[in-house]
Tab-separated table of C-alpha atoms and ligand atoms in Angstrom:
chain	number	residue	atom	x	y	z
A	1	UNK	CA	-0.302	0.292	-0.008
A	2	UNK	CA	1.355	3.518	-1.037
A	3	UNK	CA	2.099	5.490	1.758
A	4	UNK	CA	0.418	8.343	0.708
A	5	UNK	CA	-3.017	7.154	0.670
A	6	UNK	CA	-6.689	8.892	1.296
A	7	UNK	CA	-8.632	8.445	3.991
A	8	UNK	CA	-12.190	10.221	4.362
A	9	UNK	CA	-10.923	11.862	1.022
A	10	UNK	CA	-8.266	13.522	2.537
A	11	UNK	CA	-4.866	12.459	1.558
A	12	UNK	CA	-2.564	11.231	4.188
A	13	UNK	CA	0.970	10.275	4.790
A	14	UNK	CA	0.953	7.112	6.605
A	15	UNK	CA	-1.228	8.106	9.360
A	16	UNK	CA	-1.116	11.718	8.830
A	17	UNK	CA	-3.508	13.914	7.586
A	18	UNK	CA	-1.527	16.402	5.078
A	19	UNK	CA	-4.266	19.283	5.972
A	20	UNK	CA	-2.814	18.674	9.856
A	21	UNK	CA	0.650	18.743	8.118
A	22	UNK	CA	0.106	22.345	6.584
A	23	UNK	CA	-1.450	23.836	9.973
A	24	UNK	CA	1.189	22.924	11.894
A	25	UNK	CA	4.240	23.801	9.675
A	26	UNK	CA	2.796	25.819	7.118
A	27	UNK	CA	3.507	25.547	2.839
A	28	UNK	CA	5.323	25.129	1.022
A	29	UNK	CA	6.271	21.794	3.035
A	30	UNK	CA	8.226	18.853	1.846
A	31	UNK	CA	6.371	15.550	3.512
A	32	UNK	CA	8.381	12.190	3.696
A	33	UNK	CA	7.134	8.729	5.015
A	34	UNK	CA	9.548	6.823	6.808
A	35	UNK	CA	7.594	3.755	5.596
A	36	UNK	CA	8.197	4.414	2.280
A	37	UNK	CA	11.634	5.006	2.610
A	38	UNK	CA	12.672	1.691	4.530
A	39	UNK	CA	10.342	-0.698	2.020
A	40	UNK	CA	12.215	0.823	-0.963
A	41	UNK	CA	15.874	0.227	0.779
A	42	UNK	CA	14.314	-3.176	1.447
A	43	UNK	CA	13.314	-4.030	-1.889
A	44	UNK	CA	16.946	-3.665	-2.951
A	45	UNK	CA	18.543	-6.056	-0.004
A	46	UNK	CA	15.939	-7.970	-0.203
A	47	UNK	CA	17.157	-8.902	-4.173
A	48	UNK	CA	20.584	-9.088	-2.943
A	49	UNK	CA	20.285	-11.085	-0.062
A	50	UNK	CA	22.798	-14.094	-0.117
A	51	UNK	CA	25.260	-11.796	-2.294
A	52	UNK	CA	27.911	-10.108	-1.099
A	53	UNK	CA	26.258	-6.883	-1.688
A	54	UNK	CA	25.916	-3.539	-0.390
A	55	UNK	CA	23.313	-1.244	-1.401
A	56	UNK	CA	25.039	2.364	-1.455
A	57	UNK	CA	22.295	5.172	-1.630
A	58	UNK	CA	22.968	8.178	-4.193
A	59	UNK	CA	22.760	11.063	-1.465
A	60	UNK	CA	22.559	13.635	-4.224
A	61	UNK	CA	18.580	12.441	-4.420
A	62	UNK	CA	17.909	13.503	-1.406
A	63	UNK	CA	20.362	14.598	1.575
A	64	UNK	CA	18.105	15.251	4.831
A	65	UNK	CA	20.113	14.181	8.153
A	66	UNK	CA	16.541	12.053	8.780
A	67	UNK	CA	16.473	10.344	5.182
A	68	UNK	CA	20.679	9.144	5.637
A	69	UNK	CA	19.970	8.322	8.969
A	70	UNK	CA	17.191	5.909	8.291
A	71	UNK	CA	18.927	4.156	5.778
A	72	UNK	CA	22.724	4.173	7.689
A	73	UNK	CA	20.465	2.454	10.275
A	74	UNK	CA	18.852	-0.306	7.931
A	75	UNK	CA	22.581	-1.094	6.660
A	76	UNK	CA	22.823	1.207	4.047
A	77	UNK	CA	26.160	2.332	2.527
A	78	UNK	CA	26.403	5.961	0.882
A	79	UNK	CA	27.272	7.161	-2.628
A	80	UNK	CA	28.660	10.868	-2.379
A	81	UNK	CA	30.138	13.370	-5.031
A	82	UNK	CA	31.303	15.858	-2.729
A	83	UNK	CA	33.394	16.927	0.486
A	84	UNK	CA	29.688	17.978	1.880
A	85	UNK	CA	27.803	15.068	1.171
A	86	UNK	CA	30.897	13.382	2.979
A	87	UNK	CA	30.148	15.250	6.090
A	88	UNK	CA	26.473	14.899	5.833
A	89	UNK	CA	26.535	11.124	5.939
A	90	UNK	CA	29.464	11.019	8.515
A	91	UNK	CA	26.798	13.328	10.647
A	92	UNK	CA	23.977	10.591	10.246
A	93	UNK	CA	25.961	7.909	11.458
A	94	UNK	CA	27.265	6.372	8.049
A	95	UNK	CA	30.216	3.318	8.678
A	96	UNK	CA	33.031	5.112	6.544
A	97	UNK	CA	34.011	1.476	4.886
A	98	UNK	CA	30.646	1.697	3.228
A	99	UNK	CA	30.930	5.249	1.559
A	100	UNK	CA	31.960	5.495	-2.287
A	101	UNK	CA	32.773	8.899	-3.739
A	102	UNK	CA	31.836	9.329	-7.143
A	103	UNK	CA	31.962	12.708	-9.489
A	104	UNK	CA	34.498	14.203	-11.994
A	105	UNK	CA	35.804	16.895	-10.157
A	106	UNK	CA	36.676	15.757	-6.903
A	107	UNK	CA	39.055	18.639	-5.261
A	108	UNK	CA	42.252	17.961	-3.305
A	109	UNK	CA	40.954	19.188	-0.681
A	110	UNK	CA	37.463	17.039	-0.740
A	111	UNK	CA	40.438	13.701	-1.335
A	112	UNK	CA	42.155	14.399	1.762
A	113	UNK	CA	39.059	14.272	3.891
A	114	UNK	CA	37.918	11.192	2.299
A	115	UNK	CA	41.311	9.455	2.765
A	116	UNK	CA	41.644	10.713	6.382
A	117	UNK	CA	37.856	9.385	6.717
A	118	UNK	CA	39.220	6.156	5.331
A	119	UNK	CA	35.968	5.393	2.670
A	120	UNK	CA	35.484	2.056	0.788
A	121	UNK	CA	36.390	3.300	-2.851
A	122	UNK	CA	36.706	6.430	-5.178
A	123	UNK	CA	35.303	6.160	-8.048
A	124	UNK	CA	37.483	7.749	-10.461
A	125	UNK	CA	36.537	9.721	-13.852
A	126	UNK	CA	39.881	10.261	-15.469
A	127	UNK	CA	43.655	9.785	-15.728
A	128	UNK	CA	44.413	13.001	-14.524
A	129	UNK	CA	42.417	12.131	-11.585
A	130	UNK	CA	44.047	8.747	-10.724
A	131	UNK	CA	47.545	10.973	-11.107
A	132	UNK	CA	45.742	13.314	-8.424
A	133	UNK	CA	44.463	11.195	-5.863
A	134	UNK	CA	48.011	9.246	-5.840
A	135	UNK	CA	49.685	12.449	-5.327
A	136	UNK	CA	47.473	13.464	-2.367
A	137	UNK	CA	47.401	10.095	-0.739
A	138	UNK	CA	50.841	10.006	-0.776
A	139	UNK	CA	51.266	13.356	0.825
A	140	UNK	CA	49.133	11.975	3.403
A	141	UNK	CA	51.394	8.717	4.043
A	142	UNK	CA	48.099	6.586	2.688
A	143	UNK	CA	46.836	4.233	-0.029
A	144	UNK	CA	43.694	5.101	-1.894
A	145	UNK	CA	41.283	2.263	-2.689
A	146	UNK	CA	39.957	2.737	-6.519
A	147	UNK	CA	37.880	1.764	-9.035
A	148	UNK	CA	37.375	3.353	-12.749
A	149	UNK	CA	33.960	4.453	-13.547
A	150	UNK	CA	33.661	3.188	-17.277
A	151	UNK	CA	32.105	4.923	-20.148
A	152	UNK	CA	30.309	1.838	-21.743
A	153	UNK	CA	28.907	3.956	-24.641
A	154	UNK	CA	25.127	2.741	-24.248
A	155	UNK	CA	22.170	4.792	-24.834
A	156	UNK	CA	20.154	4.672	-21.687
A	157	UNK	CA	17.307	6.238	-23.551
A	158	UNK	CA	16.383	8.691	-20.986
A	159	UNK	CA	16.469	12.498	-21.000
A	160	UNK	CA	19.432	14.121	-22.459
A	161	UNK	CA	20.082	16.165	-19.038
A	162	UNK	CA	20.218	12.996	-17.354
A	163	UNK	CA	21.648	10.454	-19.811
A	164	UNK	CA	25.656	9.789	-18.572
A	165	UNK	CA	26.743	6.565	-20.493
A	166	UNK	CA	27.100	7.873	-23.575
A	167	UNK	CA	30.730	8.495	-25.135
A	168	UNK	CA	30.013	12.357	-25.698
A	169	UNK	CA	28.703	12.732	-21.754
A	170	UNK	CA	31.529	14.127	-19.555
A	171	UNK	CA	31.290	10.940	-17.272
A	172	UNK	CA	33.741	8.164	-16.748
A	173	UNK	CA	36.435	6.905	-18.805
A	174	UNK	CA	36.258	5.888	-22.020
A	175	UNK	CA	35.667	2.452	-22.708
A	176	UNK	CA	38.759	1.667	-24.980
A	177	UNK	CA	40.997	3.434	-22.516
A	178	UNK	CA	40.010	1.773	-19.414
A	179	UNK	CA	42.302	-1.087	-19.517
A	180	UNK	CA	45.302	0.830	-20.454
A	181	UNK	CA	44.225	3.288	-17.515
A	182	UNK	CA	43.575	0.495	-15.106
A	183	UNK	CA	47.440	-0.830	-15.816
A	184	UNK	CA	48.358	2.723	-15.058
A	185	UNK	CA	46.926	2.883	-11.882
A	186	UNK	CA	47.914	-0.710	-10.362
A	187	UNK	CA	51.609	0.980	-11.184
A	188	UNK	CA	50.770	4.413	-9.150
A	189	UNK	CA	52.602	3.554	-5.612
A	190	UNK	CA	49.656	4.925	-3.731
A	191	UNK	CA	46.689	3.457	-5.348
A	192	UNK	CA	45.216	0.203	-4.453
A	193	UNK	CA	43.055	-0.706	-7.611
A	194	UNK	CA	39.870	-2.536	-6.094
A	195	UNK	CA	37.071	-2.588	-8.363
A	196	UNK	CA	35.227	-1.204	-11.348
A	197	UNK	CA	31.585	1.017	-11.755
A	198	UNK	CA	29.771	2.445	-14.448
A	199	UNK	CA	26.766	4.664	-14.405
A	200	UNK	CA	24.824	5.022	-17.679
A	201	UNK	CA	21.980	7.362	-16.438
A	202	UNK	CA	18.776	8.042	-14.228
A	203	UNK	CA	15.034	7.590	-14.435
A	204	UNK	CA	15.520	4.367	-16.802
A	205	UNK	CA	12.521	2.783	-17.685
A	206	UNK	CA	14.073	-0.489	-19.667
A	207	UNK	CA	16.505	-3.104	-18.168
A	208	UNK	CA	18.001	-3.671	-21.090
A	209	UNK	CA	20.549	-1.157	-21.283
A	210	UNK	CA	21.873	-1.777	-17.891
A	211	UNK	CA	22.517	-5.502	-18.972
A	212	UNK	CA	24.102	-4.083	-22.052
A	213	UNK	CA	26.602	-2.503	-20.043
A	214	UNK	CA	27.120	-4.908	-17.846
A	215	UNK	CA	28.289	-7.136	-20.824
A	216	UNK	CA	30.665	-4.915	-21.523
A	217	UNK	CA	32.044	-4.284	-18.169
A	218	UNK	CA	32.366	-8.009	-17.461
A	219	UNK	CA	34.485	-8.431	-20.985
A	220	UNK	CA	36.726	-5.604	-19.812
A	221	UNK	CA	36.971	-7.633	-16.477
A	222	UNK	CA	38.137	-10.709	-18.202
A	223	UNK	CA	40.528	-8.632	-19.988
A	224	UNK	CA	42.065	-7.008	-16.704
A	225	UNK	CA	42.393	-10.398	-15.005
A	226	UNK	CA	44.860	-11.297	-17.994
A	227	UNK	CA	46.583	-8.395	-17.389
A	228	UNK	CA	47.047	-9.668	-13.401
A	229	UNK	CA	44.485	-7.059	-12.255
A	230	UNK	CA	42.077	-8.807	-9.963
A	231	UNK	CA	39.143	-6.452	-8.590
A	232	UNK	CA	37.353	-7.005	-5.722
A	233	UNK	CA	34.259	-5.338	-6.531
A	234	UNK	CA	31.881	-4.139	-9.020
A	235	UNK	CA	29.296	-1.267	-9.154
A	236	UNK	CA	26.591	-1.024	-11.065
A	237	UNK	CA	25.564	2.673	-10.629
A	238	UNK	CA	21.979	3.736	-10.064
A	239	UNK	CA	19.310	4.792	-12.050
A	240	UNK	CA	16.519	2.667	-12.084
A	241	UNK	CA	13.246	4.763	-12.525
A	242	UNK	CA	10.126	4.940	-10.995
A	243	UNK	CA	6.483	6.226	-12.006
A	244	UNK	CA	5.288	9.529	-12.105
A	245	UNK	CA	2.735	9.551	-14.409
A	246	UNK	CA	1.748	6.350	-15.640
A	247	UNK	CA	5.308	4.541	-16.524
A	248	UNK	CA	5.817	1.010	-15.948
A	249	UNK	CA	9.398	0.742	-14.436
A	250	UNK	CA	11.066	-2.626	-13.996
A	251	UNK	CA	10.702	-3.927	-10.875
A	252	UNK	CA	13.711	-4.378	-8.654
A	253	UNK	CA	14.092	-7.991	-9.066
A	254	UNK	CA	13.578	-7.591	-12.915
A	255	UNK	CA	16.435	-4.941	-12.879
A	256	UNK	CA	18.547	-6.697	-10.731
A	257	UNK	CA	17.823	-10.380	-11.412
A	258	UNK	CA	19.673	-10.649	-15.256
A	259	UNK	CA	22.397	-8.477	-13.926
A	260	UNK	CA	23.209	-11.204	-11.124
A	261	UNK	CA	23.018	-13.940	-13.155
A	262	UNK	CA	25.533	-12.245	-15.242
A	263	UNK	CA	27.544	-11.637	-12.557
A	264	UNK	CA	27.134	-15.499	-11.504
A	265	UNK	CA	30.086	-17.066	-9.479
A	266	UNK	CA	32.473	-14.506	-10.206
A	267	UNK	CA	34.103	-13.633	-6.654
A	268	UNK	CA	32.774	-10.195	-6.735
A	269	UNK	CA	31.148	-7.801	-4.021
A	270	UNK	CA	28.245	-6.231	-5.338
A	271	UNK	CA	27.306	-2.552	-5.020
A	272	UNK	CA	24.358	-0.632	-6.346
A	273	UNK	CA	23.928	3.416	-6.319
A	274	UNK	CA	19.779	4.158	-6.317
A	275	UNK	CA	19.085	7.412	-5.818
A	276	UNK	CA	15.439	8.197	-6.930
A	277	UNK	CA	14.109	4.863	-6.728
A	278	UNK	CA	14.807	4.749	-2.681
A	279	UNK	CA	13.286	8.048	-2.083
A	280	UNK	CA	11.128	9.791	-5.360
A	281	UNK	CA	7.839	8.232	-4.270
A	282	UNK	CA	8.555	8.813	-0.664
A	283	UNK	CA	8.061	12.339	-0.612
A	284	UNK	CA	5.195	14.935	-1.805
A	285	UNK	CA	5.407	18.892	-1.746
A	286	UNK	CA	2.715	20.060	-0.097
A	287	UNK	CA	1.476	23.449	-1.239
A	288	UNK	CA	-1.391	26.331	-1.320
A	289	UNK	CA	-3.129	27.780	-3.796
A	290	UNK	CA	-2.921	31.592	-3.404
A	291	UNK	CA	-4.634	32.874	-5.921
A	292	UNK	CA	-6.934	31.882	-9.397
A	293	UNK	CA	-6.612	33.560	-12.332
A	294	UNK	CA	-9.286	32.780	-15.239
A	295	UNK	CA	-8.693	33.859	-18.474
A	296	UNK	CA	-9.241	33.211	-22.218
A	297	UNK	CA	-6.338	31.509	-23.046
A	298	UNK	CA	-5.128	29.770	-19.576
A	299	UNK	CA	-6.601	29.468	-16.478
A	300	UNK	CA	-3.770	30.173	-13.779
A	301	UNK	CA	-3.861	28.400	-10.326
A	302	UNK	CA	-1.218	30.599	-8.250
A	303	UNK	CA	0.382	28.266	-5.582
A	304	UNK	CA	3.219	28.957	-2.903
A	305	UNK	CA	5.582	26.593	-4.185
A	306	UNK	CA	7.667	27.446	-6.860
A	307	UNK	CA	10.357	26.449	-9.804
A	308	UNK	CA	12.749	27.549	-6.685
A	309	UNK	CA	11.440	24.635	-4.584
A	310	UNK	CA	10.993	21.745	-7.287
A	311	UNK	CA	12.935	22.545	-10.055
A	312	UNK	CA	12.394	19.558	-12.234
A	313	UNK	CA	9.288	20.938	-14.257
A	314	UNK	CA	11.178	24.222	-15.309
A	315	UNK	CA	14.529	22.139	-15.786
A	316	UNK	CA	13.541	19.340	-17.642
A	317	UNK	CA	10.110	19.817	-18.744
A	318	UNK	CA	9.109	16.549	-15.825
A	319	UNK	CA	5.684	15.451	-14.925
A	320	UNK	CA	4.465	15.456	-11.200
A	321	UNK	CA	1.110	14.205	-10.799
A	322	UNK	CA	-0.602	16.897	-8.603
A	323	UNK	CA	-3.745	16.088	-6.355
A	324	UNK	CA	-5.882	18.198	-4.257
A	325	UNK	CA	-5.548	17.246	-0.541
A	326	UNK	CA	-9.326	17.135	-0.207
A	327	UNK	CA	-10.918	15.477	-2.977
A	328	UNK	CA	-14.358	16.979	-3.823
A	329	UNK	CA	-17.480	16.630	-6.204
A	330	UNK	CA	-16.858	19.575	-8.057
A	331	UNK	CA	-16.204	19.862	-11.450
A	332	UNK	CA	-12.780	20.330	-12.697
A	333	UNK	CA	-11.581	22.724	-15.592
A	334	UNK	CA	-7.632	22.799	-16.884
A	335	UNK	CA	-5.235	24.638	-15.098
A	336	UNK	CA	-1.631	25.771	-15.284
A	337	UNK	CA	-0.102	25.326	-11.802
A	338	UNK	CA	2.631	28.379	-11.244
A	339	UNK	CA	4.264	29.545	-8.312
A	340	UNK	CA	5.338	33.328	-7.842
A	341	UNK	CA	8.535	33.283	-9.332
A	342	UNK	CA	9.022	36.146	-11.889
A	343	UNK	CA	9.462	33.616	-14.450
A	344	UNK	CA	7.053	32.138	-17.313
A	345	UNK	CA	9.153	28.554	-17.080
A	346	UNK	CA	7.484	29.113	-13.245
A	347	UNK	CA	5.523	26.143	-13.384
A	348	UNK	CA	4.634	23.019	-11.836
A	349	UNK	CA	2.297	21.543	-13.799
A	350	UNK	CA	0.193	22.324	-17.189
A	351	UNK	CA	-3.318	21.994	-17.945
A	352	UNK	CA	-4.111	19.857	-15.370
A	353	UNK	CA	-7.778	19.348	-14.750
A	354	UNK	CA	-8.996	19.992	-11.400
A	355	UNK	CA	-11.217	21.671	-9.199
A	356	UNK	CA	-9.677	24.459	-7.467
A	357	UNK	CA	-11.015	27.304	-5.075
A	358	UNK	CA	-8.600	29.908	-3.214
A	359	UNK	CA	-6.876	28.441	-0.296
A	360	UNK	CA	-7.251	24.845	-1.201
A	361	UNK	CA	-3.900	22.572	-0.507
A	362	UNK	CA	-2.211	20.364	-3.412
A	363	UNK	CA	0.503	17.565	-3.007
A	364	UNK	CA	2.769	17.330	-5.673
A	365	UNK	CA	3.516	13.908	-5.977
A	366	UNK	CA	6.972	11.548	-6.496
A	367	UNK	CA	8.446	14.727	-5.200
A	368	UNK	CA	11.164	13.037	-2.919
A	369	UNK	CA	14.169	12.852	-5.085
A	370	UNK	CA	15.849	15.661	-6.741
A	371	UNK	CA	13.502	17.917	-4.713
A	372	UNK	CA	14.709	19.996	-2.009
A	373	UNK	CA	18.367	19.282	-2.927
A	374	UNK	CA	17.886	20.870	-5.770
A	375	UNK	CA	15.911	23.852	-4.604
A	376	UNK	CA	17.283	27.386	-4.265
A	377	UNK	CA	16.954	31.026	-2.823
A	378	UNK	CA	16.062	32.444	-6.572
A	379	UNK	CA	13.695	35.735	-5.933
A	380	UNK	CA	14.848	35.784	-2.199
A	381	UNK	CA	12.193	32.912	-0.926
A	382	UNK	CA	13.136	30.802	1.787
A	383	UNK	CA	13.441	27.085	1.001
A	384	UNK	CA	10.915	25.271	2.340
A	385	UNK	CA	10.144	23.197	5.821
A	386	UNK	CA	10.965	19.226	5.610
A	387	UNK	CA	8.881	16.689	7.556
A	388	UNK	CA	9.238	13.213	8.259
A	389	UNK	CA	5.983	11.055	9.302
A	390	UNK	CA	6.351	7.871	10.869
A	391	UNK	CA	3.383	6.255	11.879
A	392	UNK	CA	1.316	8.709	13.598
A	393	UNK	CA	4.190	10.803	14.589
A	394	UNK	CA	5.346	13.791	12.551
A	395	UNK	CA	8.996	14.997	12.998
A	396	UNK	CA	10.157	18.212	11.641
A	397	UNK	CA	13.837	17.269	10.005
A	398	UNK	CA	14.334	20.907	8.695
A	399	UNK	CA	12.809	24.049	10.183
A	400	UNK	CA	12.064	26.431	7.195
A	401	UNK	CA	14.757	29.496	6.625
A	402	UNK	CA	14.027	32.539	8.134
A	403	UNK	CA	14.324	35.478	5.528
A	404	UNK	CA	17.254	36.877	7.825
A	405	UNK	CA	19.262	33.779	6.928
A	406	UNK	CA	19.182	34.788	3.522
A	407	UNK	CA	21.450	37.503	3.784
A	408	UNK	CA	23.665	36.465	6.485
A	409	UNK	CA	26.302	36.096	4.640
A	410	UNK	CA	26.158	39.406	2.866
A	411	UNK	CA	28.031	42.756	3.976
A	412	UNK	CA	26.970	46.207	2.731
A	413	UNK	CA	30.168	48.027	1.519
A	414	UNK	CA	32.217	49.751	4.125
B	501	LIG	N1	25.142	7.290	-9.290
B	501	LIG	C1	25.813	8.174	-9.885
B	501	LIG	C2	27.254	8.372	-10.387
B	501	LIG	C3	24.881	9.314	-10.243
B	501	LIG	O1	25.523	10.288	-11.057
B	501	LIG	C4	23.921	9.249	-9.957
B	501	LIG	C5	22.709	10.187	-10.711
B	501	LIG	C6	23.018	7.841	-9.580
B	501	LIG	C7	23.942	7.125	-8.991
B	501	LIG	C8	21.620	8.102	-8.750
B	501	LIG	O2	21.004	8.281	-10.025
B	501	LIG	P1	19.189	7.467	-9.781
B	501	LIG	O3	19.485	5.990	-9.096
B	501	LIG	O4	18.650	8.450	-9.014
B	501	LIG	O5	18.649	7.661	-10.698
B	501	LIG	N2	18.825	15.987	-11.183
B	501	LIG	C9	18.189	14.528	-12.175
B	501	LIG	C10	18.638	13.105	-12.146
B	501	LIG	C11	20.334	13.572	-12.200
B	501	LIG	C12	20.854	12.344	-11.774
B	501	LIG	C13	22.575	12.791	-11.575
B	501	LIG	N3	23.027	11.102	-11.103
B	501	LIG	C14	16.705	14.645	-12.046
B	501	LIG	O6	15.656	15.794	-11.541
B	501	LIG	O7	15.994	14.029	-12.933
């Protein structure tokens, strides 16, 4: 059963009415369900039972400490992409030996922090980064565990902005260069080659490209073994899609099973880096209608959330279902659901058939992933509050920002 369901016509998060949450914490407000987070993680862990495997949650999807805490308590590891994310997961109680560090632009300071923390692995994305990491590790008298992120040049068939596994993308090392680069890595004295990884894109709805990428990675693994380079783990990346509207994403079973079969008897630890699939449908953005403005061409419902809160519709043209918190019998007309930000691109949904009145509460669904983390203070709008529901309890897990905080770091001229 979904963690967000109606009771007597009112949308609830687990046992808590969204009307009560709006009353208590105001709007806009992000609402997460602990139960949904745990269920999503469990689906991966169940599938990987019996394997030497680790689910490394991709922190970038939603980095609230409470979300990280829920996952850490359930034994998840973490995939981070910055020193900031590293500090966050440590603050949430992560085990350093369950942290992998991805990203094309790790700075020296970030490498130092990760080396002194003692993370599981650096997912290295270029020859230049290999050299830098070796040098930084030498400076600290340490050995850096490394995996190369190999770009398998497969088409993930997803939005061009979130497709990462093609030759023309900035990510990873080119497939044909990987073998030579591994040999180079094995020669560098302060690196220890431990794994291989690959991430081909996000919101994938077809398991085939994952399997295609894995075939290439496994072929490379055999070549490396012939060179005397034996790897300890394989990291399959993230990217499994969710339902926003009417998509039919594969089950975790249908996604993982073919890959687990291919990996077969190889003695490899298996890592996965899901982000969206663990948090996307575990969160909604709660917003209130400020004004209704009907017209010849369009009807606008101006709500108190905006593109600075949820950027995905403006940025990618993404669809998020938008539903009234209180369902009623009134007749629907099409509405442009827009925010107060001064841009025509500031929309959350277009042409939505809804029966609306001033002051109505709306829930923007599937907003748990790449929502709050991509929000900004554009138009000097404070970031919204975040709450987590756990059964009948509601915890404020990030309070709403205060206006003064928005310019607290700024100074007038002397
Ligand atoms: N691992 C790596 C190396 C990644 O770059 C990503 C996401 C993930 C794992 C997690 O992917 P997921 O399982 O969440 O698909 N802002 C975009 C999505 C950007 C994804 C970036 N990388 C959006 O709102 O759709």
